[in-house]
């Protein structure tokens, strides 16, 4: 989870990712931030985020992203 928090902080250090749960729906992240986020998550965690995972619910909070990362890792095993 620390790696994910580092990625998020690099994108926008002013957001409190421990409590924020509207990163996409609240328009905190713009399209460039989202593309950067997906790329960095894929590279850092060595996972492929497929089209079925590209839904706002998976990216609205750090917790949701972490759950998605764990789920993808389990599916890849």
Coordinates of N, CA and C in Angstrom, one line a residue:
X1 N 0.8 -1.2 0.0 CA 0.0 0.0 0.0 C 0.9 1.3 0.0
X2 N 2.1 1.2 0.6 CA 2.9 2.3 0.6 C 3.3 2.8 -0.8
X3 N 3.6 1.8 -1.7 CA 3.9 2.2 -3.0 C 2.8 2.9 -3.7
X4 N 1.6 2.5 -3.5 CA 0.4 3.1 -4.1 C 0.3 4.5 -3.5
X5 N 0.5 4.7 -2.2 CA 0.4 6.1 -1.7 C 1.5 7.0 -2.2
X6 N 2.6 6.4 -2.5 CA 3.7 7.2 -3.2 C 3.3 7.7 -4.6
X7 N 2.7 6.7 -5.3 CA 2.2 7.1 -6.7 C 1.2 8.2 -6.6
X8 N 0.2 8.0 -5.7 CA -0.8 9.0 -5.5 C -0.3 10.4 -5.1
X9 N 0.6 10.4 -4.2 CA 1.2 11.6 -3.7 C 2.0 12.3 -4.8
X10 N 2.6 11.6 -5.7 CA 3.3 12.2 -6.8 C 2.4 12.9 -7.8
X11 N 1.2 12.3 -7.9 CA 0.2 12.9 -8.8 C -0.4 14.2 -8.2
X12 N -0.8 14.2 -6.9 CA -1.3 15.4 -6.3 C -1.0 15.3 -4.8
X13 N 0.0 16.0 -4.3 CA 0.4 15.9 -2.9 C -0.6 16.6 -2.0
X14 N -1.5 17.4 -2.5 CA -2.4 18.1 -1.6 C -3.7 17.3 -1.2
X15 N -3.8 16.1 -1.7 CA -5.0 15.3 -1.4 C -4.7 14.4 -0.3
X16 N -5.7 14.3 0.6 CA -5.6 13.3 1.7 C -6.2 12.0 1.3
X17 N -5.3 11.1 0.8 CA -5.7 9.9 0.2 C -6.2 8.9 1.2
X18 N -6.0 9.1 2.5 CA -6.5 8.2 3.5 C -8.0 8.3 3.7
X19 N -8.5 9.5 3.4 CA -10.0 9.7 3.6 C -10.7 10.0 2.3
X20 N -10.1 10.5 1.3 CA -10.8 10.9 0.0 C -11.3 9.7 -0.7
X21 N -12.6 9.7 -1.0 CA -13.3 8.6 -1.7 C -14.0 9.1 -3.0
X22 N -13.6 10.2 -3.5 CA -14.3 10.8 -4.7 C -13.2 11.3 -5.7
X23 N -12.1 10.6 -5.8 CA -11.1 11.0 -6.7 C -11.5 11.2 -8.2
X24 N -12.3 10.3 -8.6 CA -12.8 10.4 -10.0 C -14.2 11.1 -10.0
X25 N -15.1 10.7 -9.2 CA -16.5 11.3 -9.2 C -16.4 12.8 -8.8
X26 N -15.5 13.1 -8.0 CA -15.4 14.5 -7.5 C -14.5 15.3 -8.4
X27 N -14.0 14.7 -9.5 CA -13.1 15.4 -10.5 C -11.8 16.0 -9.9
X28 N -11.3 15.3 -8.9 CA -10.0 15.6 -8.3 C -8.9 15.3 -9.3
X29 N -9.1 14.1 -9.9 CA -8.1 13.7 -11.0 C -8.7 14.1 -12.3
X30 N -7.8 14.7 -13.2 CA -8.2 14.9 -14.6 C -7.8 13.7 -15.4
X31 N -8.1 13.8 -16.7 CA -7.8 12.6 -17.5 C -6.3 12.3 -17.6
X32 N -5.4 13.3 -17.6 CA -4.0 13.1 -17.6 C -3.5 12.4 -16.3
X33 N -4.1 12.8 -15.2 CA -3.8 12.2 -13.9 C -4.2 10.7 -13.9
X34 N -5.3 10.4 -14.5 CA -5.8 9.0 -14.5 C -4.9 8.2 -15.4
X35 N -4.5 8.7 -16.5 CA -3.6 7.9 -17.4 C -2.3 7.6 -16.7
X36 N -1.8 8.7 -16.1 CA -0.5 8.5 -15.3 C -0.7 7.5 -14.2
X37 N -1.8 7.6 -13.5 CA -2.0 6.7 -12.4 C -2.1 5.2 -12.9
X38 N -2.8 5.0 -13.9 CA -3.0 3.6 -14.4 C -1.6 3.1 -14.9
X39 N -0.9 3.9 -15.6 CA 0.4 3.5 -16.1 C 1.4 3.2 -14.9
X40 N 1.4 4.0 -13.9 CA 2.3 3.8 -12.7 C 1.9 2.6 -11.9
X41 N 0.6 2.4 -11.7 CA 0.2 1.2 -11.0 C 0.5 0.0 -11.7
X42 N 0.3 -0.1 -13.0 CA 0.6 -1.2 -13.9 C 2.1 -1.6 -13.8
X43 N 2.9 -0.5 -13.9 CA 4.4 -0.7 -13.8 C 4.9 -1.1 -12.5
X44 N 4.4 -0.4 -11.4 CA 4.9 -0.7 -10.1 C 4.5 -2.0 -9.6
X45 N 3.3 -2.4 -9.8 CA 2.8 -3.7 -9.3 C 2.8 -4.8 -10.3
X46 N 3.4 -4.6 -11.5 CA 3.5 -5.6 -12.6 C 2.2 -6.3 -12.8
X47 N 1.2 -5.5 -13.0 CA -0.2 -6.0 -13.4 C -0.7 -5.4 -14.6
X48 N -1.6 -6.0 -15.2 CA -2.3 -5.4 -16.4 C -3.7 -5.0 -16.0
X49 N -4.0 -3.7 -16.1 CA -5.4 -3.3 -15.7 C -6.2 -3.3 -17.0
X50 N -7.1 -4.2 -17.1 CA -7.9 -4.5 -18.3 C -9.1 -3.5 -18.4
X51 N -9.7 -3.6 -19.5 CA -10.9 -2.7 -19.7 C -12.0 -2.9 -18.7
X52 N -12.2 -4.1 -18.2 CA -13.2 -4.4 -17.2 C -12.9 -3.7 -15.9
X53 N -11.6 -3.4 -15.7 CA -11.2 -2.7 -14.4 C -11.3 -1.2 -14.5
X54 N -11.4 -0.7 -15.7 CA -11.4 0.8 -15.9 C -12.8 1.4 -15.6
X55 N -13.2 1.3 -14.4 CA -14.4 1.9 -13.9 C -14.1 2.8 -12.8
X56 N -14.9 3.9 -12.7 CA -14.6 4.9 -11.6 C -14.6 4.3 -10.2
X57 N -15.4 3.3 -9.9 CA -15.4 2.7 -8.6 C -14.0 2.2 -8.2
X58 N -13.2 1.7 -9.1 CA -11.9 1.2 -8.8 C -10.9 2.2 -8.6
X59 N -11.2 3.5 -8.9 CA -10.2 4.6 -8.8 C -10.7 5.8 -7.9
X60 N -11.8 5.6 -7.2 CA -12.3 6.8 -6.4 C -11.6 6.9 -5.1
X61 N -10.9 5.9 -4.6 CA -10.1 6.0 -3.4 C -8.9 5.1 -3.4
X62 N -8.0 5.4 -2.6 CA -6.8 4.6 -2.5 C -7.2 3.1 -2.1
X63 N -8.1 3.0 -1.2 CA -8.6 1.7 -0.7 C -9.1 0.9 -1.9
X64 N -10.0 1.5 -2.7 CA -10.6 0.9 -3.9 C -9.5 0.4 -4.9
X65 N -8.5 1.3 -5.1 CA -7.4 0.9 -6.0 C -6.6 -0.3 -5.4
X66 N -6.3 -0.2 -4.1 CA -5.6 -1.3 -3.5 C -6.4 -2.6 -3.6
X67 N -7.7 -2.6 -3.4 CA -8.5 -3.8 -3.6 C -8.4 -4.3 -5.0
X68 N -8.4 -3.4 -6.0 CA -8.4 -3.8 -7.4 C -7.0 -4.4 -7.7
X69 N -5.9 -3.8 -7.2 CA -4.6 -4.4 -7.4 C -4.5 -5.8 -6.8
X70 N -5.0 -6.0 -5.6 CA -5.0 -7.3 -5.0 C -5.8 -8.3 -5.8
X71 N -7.0 -7.9 -6.2 CA -7.8 -8.8 -7.0 C -7.1 -9.2 -8.3
X72 N -6.5 -8.3 -9.0 CA -5.8 -8.6 -10.3 C -4.7 -9.5 -10.0
X73 N -3.9 -9.3 -8.9 CA -2.8 -10.2 -8.6 C -3.3 -11.6 -8.3
X74 N -4.4 -11.7 -7.6 CA -5.0 -13.1 -7.3 C -5.4 -13.7 -8.6
X75 N -6.0 -13.0 -9.5 CA -6.5 -13.5 -10.8 C -5.3 -14.0 -11.7
X76 N -4.2 -13.3 -11.5 CA -3.0 -13.7 -12.3 C -2.2 -14.9 -11.8
X77 N -2.5 -15.3 -10.6 CA -1.8 -16.5 -10.0 C -2.3 -17.8 -10.6

